[in-house]
PDB file of C-alpha atoms in Angstrom:
ATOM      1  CA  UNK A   1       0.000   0.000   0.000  1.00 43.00           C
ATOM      2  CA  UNK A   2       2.986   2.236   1.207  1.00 41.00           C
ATOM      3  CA  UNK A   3       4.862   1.822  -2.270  1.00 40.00           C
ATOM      4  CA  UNK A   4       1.144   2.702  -4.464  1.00 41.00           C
ATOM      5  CA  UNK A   5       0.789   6.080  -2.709  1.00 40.00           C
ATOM      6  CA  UNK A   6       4.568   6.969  -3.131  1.00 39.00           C
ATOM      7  CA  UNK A   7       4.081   6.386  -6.890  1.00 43.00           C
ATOM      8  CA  UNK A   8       1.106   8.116  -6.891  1.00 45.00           C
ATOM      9  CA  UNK A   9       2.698  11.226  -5.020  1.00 41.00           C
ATOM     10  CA  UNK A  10       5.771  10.891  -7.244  1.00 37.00           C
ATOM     11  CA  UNK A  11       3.463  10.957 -10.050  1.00 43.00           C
ATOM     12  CA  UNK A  12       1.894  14.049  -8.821  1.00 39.00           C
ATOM     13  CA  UNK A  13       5.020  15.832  -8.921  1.00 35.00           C
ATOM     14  CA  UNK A  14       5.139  15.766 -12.574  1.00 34.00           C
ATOM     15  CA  UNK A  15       2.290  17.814 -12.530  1.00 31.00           C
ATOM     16  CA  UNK A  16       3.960  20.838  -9.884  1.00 29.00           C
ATOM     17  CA  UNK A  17       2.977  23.932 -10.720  1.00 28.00           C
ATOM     18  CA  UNK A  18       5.167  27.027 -11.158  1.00 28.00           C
ATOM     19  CA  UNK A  19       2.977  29.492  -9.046  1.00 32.00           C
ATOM     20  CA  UNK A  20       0.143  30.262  -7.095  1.00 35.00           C
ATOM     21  CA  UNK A  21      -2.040  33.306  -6.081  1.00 37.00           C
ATOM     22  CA  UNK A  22      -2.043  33.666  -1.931  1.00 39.00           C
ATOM     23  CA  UNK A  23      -4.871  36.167  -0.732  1.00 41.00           C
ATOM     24  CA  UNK A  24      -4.459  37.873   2.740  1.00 45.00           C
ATOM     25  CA  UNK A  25      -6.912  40.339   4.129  1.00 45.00           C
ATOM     26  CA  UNK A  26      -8.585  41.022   1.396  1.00 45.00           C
ATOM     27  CA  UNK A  27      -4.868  41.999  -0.942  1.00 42.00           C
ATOM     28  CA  UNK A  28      -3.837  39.026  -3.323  1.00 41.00           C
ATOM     29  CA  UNK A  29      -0.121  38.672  -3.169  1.00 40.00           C
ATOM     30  CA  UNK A  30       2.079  36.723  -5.964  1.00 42.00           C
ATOM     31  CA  UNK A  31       3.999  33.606  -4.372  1.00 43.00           C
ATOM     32  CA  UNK A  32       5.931  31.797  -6.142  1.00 47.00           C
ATOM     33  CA  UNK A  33       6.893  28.319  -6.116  1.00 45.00           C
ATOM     34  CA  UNK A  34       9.941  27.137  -7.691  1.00 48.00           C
ATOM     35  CA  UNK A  35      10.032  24.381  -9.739  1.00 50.00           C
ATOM     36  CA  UNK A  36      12.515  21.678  -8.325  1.00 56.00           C
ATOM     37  CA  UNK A  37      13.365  18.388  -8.455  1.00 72.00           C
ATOM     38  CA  UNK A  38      12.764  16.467  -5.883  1.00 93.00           C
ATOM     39  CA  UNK A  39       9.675  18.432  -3.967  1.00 95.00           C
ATOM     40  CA  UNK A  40       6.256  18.883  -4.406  1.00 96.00           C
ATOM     41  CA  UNK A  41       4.442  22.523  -3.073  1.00 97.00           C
ATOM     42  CA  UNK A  42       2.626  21.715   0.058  1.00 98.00           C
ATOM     43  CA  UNK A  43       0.613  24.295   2.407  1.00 98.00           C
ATOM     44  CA  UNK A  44       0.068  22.788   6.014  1.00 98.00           C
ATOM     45  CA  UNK A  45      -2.648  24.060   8.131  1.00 97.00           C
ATOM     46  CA  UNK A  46      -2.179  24.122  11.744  1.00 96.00           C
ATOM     47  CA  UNK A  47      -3.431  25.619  15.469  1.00 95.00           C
ATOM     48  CA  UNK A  48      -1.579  28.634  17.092  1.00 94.00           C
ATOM     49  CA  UNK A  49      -1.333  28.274  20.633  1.00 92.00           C
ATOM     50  CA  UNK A  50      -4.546  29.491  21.326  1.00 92.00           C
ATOM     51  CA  UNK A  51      -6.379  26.883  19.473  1.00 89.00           C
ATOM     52  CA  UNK A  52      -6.736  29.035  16.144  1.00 94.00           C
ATOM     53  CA  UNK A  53      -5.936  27.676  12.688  1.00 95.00           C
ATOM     54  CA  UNK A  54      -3.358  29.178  10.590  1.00 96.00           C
ATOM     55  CA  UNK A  55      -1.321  28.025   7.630  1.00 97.00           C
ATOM     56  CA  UNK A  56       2.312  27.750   6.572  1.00 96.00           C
ATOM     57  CA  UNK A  57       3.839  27.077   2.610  1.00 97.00           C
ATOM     58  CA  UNK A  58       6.715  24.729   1.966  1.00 97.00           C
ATOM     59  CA  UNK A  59       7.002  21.250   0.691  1.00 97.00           C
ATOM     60  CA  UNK A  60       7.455  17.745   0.776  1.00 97.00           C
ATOM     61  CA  UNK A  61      10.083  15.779  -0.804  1.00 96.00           C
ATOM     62  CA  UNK A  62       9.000  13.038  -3.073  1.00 95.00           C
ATOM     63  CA  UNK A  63      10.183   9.744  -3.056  1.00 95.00           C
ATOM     64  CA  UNK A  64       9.906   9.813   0.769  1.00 93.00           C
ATOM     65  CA  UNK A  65       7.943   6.962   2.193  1.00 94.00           C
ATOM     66  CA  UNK A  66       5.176   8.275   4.237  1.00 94.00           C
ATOM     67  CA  UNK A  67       3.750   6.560   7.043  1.00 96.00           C
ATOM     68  CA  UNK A  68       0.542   5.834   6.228  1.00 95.00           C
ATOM     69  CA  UNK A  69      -1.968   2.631   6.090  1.00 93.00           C
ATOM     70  CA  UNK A  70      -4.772   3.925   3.538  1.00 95.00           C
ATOM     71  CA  UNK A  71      -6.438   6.195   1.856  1.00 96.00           C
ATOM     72  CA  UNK A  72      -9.704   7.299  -0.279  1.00 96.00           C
ATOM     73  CA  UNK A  73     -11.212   9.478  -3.125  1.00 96.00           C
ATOM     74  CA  UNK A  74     -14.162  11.694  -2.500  1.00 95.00           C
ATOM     75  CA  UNK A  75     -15.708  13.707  -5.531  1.00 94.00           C
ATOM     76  CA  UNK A  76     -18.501  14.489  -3.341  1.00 90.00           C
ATOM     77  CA  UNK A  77     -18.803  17.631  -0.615  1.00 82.00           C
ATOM     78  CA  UNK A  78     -21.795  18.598   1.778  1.00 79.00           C
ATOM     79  CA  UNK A  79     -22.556  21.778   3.861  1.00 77.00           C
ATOM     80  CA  UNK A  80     -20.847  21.345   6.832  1.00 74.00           C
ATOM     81  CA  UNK A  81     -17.579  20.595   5.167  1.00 74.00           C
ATOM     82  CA  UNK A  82     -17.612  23.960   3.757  1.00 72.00           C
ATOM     83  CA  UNK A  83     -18.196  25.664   7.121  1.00 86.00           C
ATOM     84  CA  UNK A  84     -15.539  26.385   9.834  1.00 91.00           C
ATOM     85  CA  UNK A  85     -14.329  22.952  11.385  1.00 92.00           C
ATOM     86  CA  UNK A  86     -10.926  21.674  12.544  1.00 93.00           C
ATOM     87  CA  UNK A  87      -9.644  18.492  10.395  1.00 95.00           C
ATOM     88  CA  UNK A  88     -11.170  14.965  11.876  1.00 94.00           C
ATOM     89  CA  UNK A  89      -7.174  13.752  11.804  1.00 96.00           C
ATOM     90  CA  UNK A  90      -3.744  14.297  10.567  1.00 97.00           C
ATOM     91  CA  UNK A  91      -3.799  14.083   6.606  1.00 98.00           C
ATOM     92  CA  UNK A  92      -2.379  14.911   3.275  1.00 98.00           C
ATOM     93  CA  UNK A  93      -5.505  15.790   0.879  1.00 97.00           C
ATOM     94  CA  UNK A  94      -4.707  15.919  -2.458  1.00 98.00           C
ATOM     95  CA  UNK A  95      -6.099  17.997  -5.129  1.00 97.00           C
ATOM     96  CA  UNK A  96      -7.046  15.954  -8.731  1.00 97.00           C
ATOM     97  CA  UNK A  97      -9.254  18.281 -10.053  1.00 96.00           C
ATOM     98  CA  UNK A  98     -10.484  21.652  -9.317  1.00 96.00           C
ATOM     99  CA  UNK A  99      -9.310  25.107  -7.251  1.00 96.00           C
ATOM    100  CA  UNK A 100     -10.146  25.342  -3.613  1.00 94.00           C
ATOM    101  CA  UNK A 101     -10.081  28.833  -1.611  1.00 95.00           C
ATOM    102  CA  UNK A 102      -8.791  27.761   2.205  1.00 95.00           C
ATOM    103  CA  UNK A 103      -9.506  30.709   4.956  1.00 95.00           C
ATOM    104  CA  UNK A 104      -8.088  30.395   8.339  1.00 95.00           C
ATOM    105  CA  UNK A 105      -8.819  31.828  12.018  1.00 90.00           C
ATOM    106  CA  UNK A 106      -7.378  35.408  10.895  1.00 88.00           C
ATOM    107  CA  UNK A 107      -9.164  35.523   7.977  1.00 91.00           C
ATOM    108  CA  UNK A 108      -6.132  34.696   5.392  1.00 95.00           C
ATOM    109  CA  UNK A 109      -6.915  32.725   2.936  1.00 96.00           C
ATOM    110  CA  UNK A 110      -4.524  30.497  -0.011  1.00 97.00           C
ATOM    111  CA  UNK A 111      -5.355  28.334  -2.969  1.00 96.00           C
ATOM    112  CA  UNK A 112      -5.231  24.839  -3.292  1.00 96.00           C
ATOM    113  CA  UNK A 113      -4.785  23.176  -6.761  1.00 96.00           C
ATOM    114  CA  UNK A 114      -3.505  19.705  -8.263  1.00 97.00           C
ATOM    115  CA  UNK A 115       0.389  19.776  -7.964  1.00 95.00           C
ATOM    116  CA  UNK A 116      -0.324  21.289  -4.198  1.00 97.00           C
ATOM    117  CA  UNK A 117      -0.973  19.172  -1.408  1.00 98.00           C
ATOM    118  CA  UNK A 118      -2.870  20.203   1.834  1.00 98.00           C
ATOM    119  CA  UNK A 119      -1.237  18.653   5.223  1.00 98.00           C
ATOM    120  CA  UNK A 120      -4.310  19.528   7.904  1.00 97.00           C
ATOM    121  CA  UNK A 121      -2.816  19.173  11.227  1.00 97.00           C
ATOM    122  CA  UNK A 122      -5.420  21.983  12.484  1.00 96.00           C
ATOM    123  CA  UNK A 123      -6.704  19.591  15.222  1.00 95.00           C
ATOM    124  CA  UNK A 124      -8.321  21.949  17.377  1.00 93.00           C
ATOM    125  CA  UNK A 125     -10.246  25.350  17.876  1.00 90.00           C
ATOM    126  CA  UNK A 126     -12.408  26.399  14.931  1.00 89.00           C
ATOM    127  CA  UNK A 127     -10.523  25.068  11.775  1.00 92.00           C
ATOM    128  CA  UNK A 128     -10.740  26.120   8.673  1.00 94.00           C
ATOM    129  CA  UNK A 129     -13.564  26.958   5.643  1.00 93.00           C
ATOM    130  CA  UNK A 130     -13.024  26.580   2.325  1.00 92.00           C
ATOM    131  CA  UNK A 131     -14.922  26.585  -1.167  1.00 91.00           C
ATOM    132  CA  UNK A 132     -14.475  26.175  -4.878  1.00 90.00           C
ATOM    133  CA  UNK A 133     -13.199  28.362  -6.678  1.00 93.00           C
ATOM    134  CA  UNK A 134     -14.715  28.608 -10.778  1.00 92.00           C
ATOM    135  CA  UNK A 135     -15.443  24.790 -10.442  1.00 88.00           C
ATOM    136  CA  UNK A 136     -18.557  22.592  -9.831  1.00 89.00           C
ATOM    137  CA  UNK A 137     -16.565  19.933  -8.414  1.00 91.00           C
ATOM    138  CA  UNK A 138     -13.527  18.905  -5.679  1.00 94.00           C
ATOM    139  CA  UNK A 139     -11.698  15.947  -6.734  1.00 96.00           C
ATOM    140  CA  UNK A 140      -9.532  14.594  -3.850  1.00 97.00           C
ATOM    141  CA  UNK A 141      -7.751  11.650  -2.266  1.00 97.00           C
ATOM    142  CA  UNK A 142      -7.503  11.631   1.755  1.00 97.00           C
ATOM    143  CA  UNK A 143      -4.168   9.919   3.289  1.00 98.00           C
ATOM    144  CA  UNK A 144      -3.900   9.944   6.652  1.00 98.00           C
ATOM    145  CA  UNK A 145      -0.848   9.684   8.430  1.00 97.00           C
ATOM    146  CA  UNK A 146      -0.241   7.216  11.097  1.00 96.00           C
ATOM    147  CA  UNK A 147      -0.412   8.236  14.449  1.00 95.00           C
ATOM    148  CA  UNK A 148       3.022  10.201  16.215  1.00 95.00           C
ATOM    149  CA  UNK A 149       4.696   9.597  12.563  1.00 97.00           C
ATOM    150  CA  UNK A 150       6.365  12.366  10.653  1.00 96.00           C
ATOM    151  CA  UNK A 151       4.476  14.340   8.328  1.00 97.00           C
ATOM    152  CA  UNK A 152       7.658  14.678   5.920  1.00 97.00           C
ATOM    153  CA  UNK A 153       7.133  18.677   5.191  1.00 98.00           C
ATOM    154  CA  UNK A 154       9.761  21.250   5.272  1.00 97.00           C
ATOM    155  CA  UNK A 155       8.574  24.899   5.952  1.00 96.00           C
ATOM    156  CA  UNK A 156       9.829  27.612   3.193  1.00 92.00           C
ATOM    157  CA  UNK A 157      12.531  29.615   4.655  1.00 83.00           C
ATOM    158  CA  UNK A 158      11.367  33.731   4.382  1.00 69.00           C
ATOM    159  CA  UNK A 159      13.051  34.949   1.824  1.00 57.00           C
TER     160      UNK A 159
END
């Protein structure tokens, strides 16, 4: 099982994009993501101290063996999911098809697209809300991550 969702990451990373659009309070800044070999883009969402959600960029190296046990599709989404809630475990979720706007406890928000993956680690507190973004539909696969085992991504260093 291990070895089919490190070929299926590693065959994610073909598709890495260049770039993405980051929107916080209400201005839309340019981030860019560099192309490399070796990494795919990842955002992770997470608590503060105080139980609020916020996010960080960097990624996670392919060809790294994650420690997980299964995982599932869902092409399907219903109301609650797109209200605020904290993630039901530690996950990757990866994008197939369409553009999801994420907004945290501050009211930042970032988009997620295929060649991106989402880590939510935001456990407690409120969570996060999302919705689609110019698409009827949110193709994903959900991979949790065993319990206490590393979640494999590196933060992006500020520039």
């Amino acid at each position: 099982m291990q070895s089919k969702i490190s070929m299926l990451l590693a065959c994610l990373a073909c598709s890495v994009l260049t770039g993405k659009a980051q929107e916080n309070h209400g201005k839309i800044t340019a981030v860019k993501v560099e192309e490399s070999e070796g990494r795919m883009p990842a955002i992770r969402l997470i608590n503060n101290a105080d139980g609020s959600c916020t996010f960080e960029e960097g990624y996670i190296p392919t060809l790294k063996h994650a420690s997980t046990t299964t995982f599932w599709s869902s092409n399907k989404t219903e109301d609650w999911e797109k209200n605020a809630h904290p993630a039901p475990r530690r996950q990757y979720v990866v994008t197939l098809k369409g553009k999801i706007r994420f907004k945290v406890s501050d009211g930042s928000t970032f988009v997620i697209k295929p060649g991106v993956i989402l880590l939510a680690e935001d456990l407690k507190g409120k969570g996060h809300s999302w919705e689609m973004v110019h698409t009827k539909t949110w193709e994903r696969l959900y991979i949790p991550i065993t319990e206490g085992a590393d979640d494999l991504f590196v933060a992006k260093l500020d520039d």
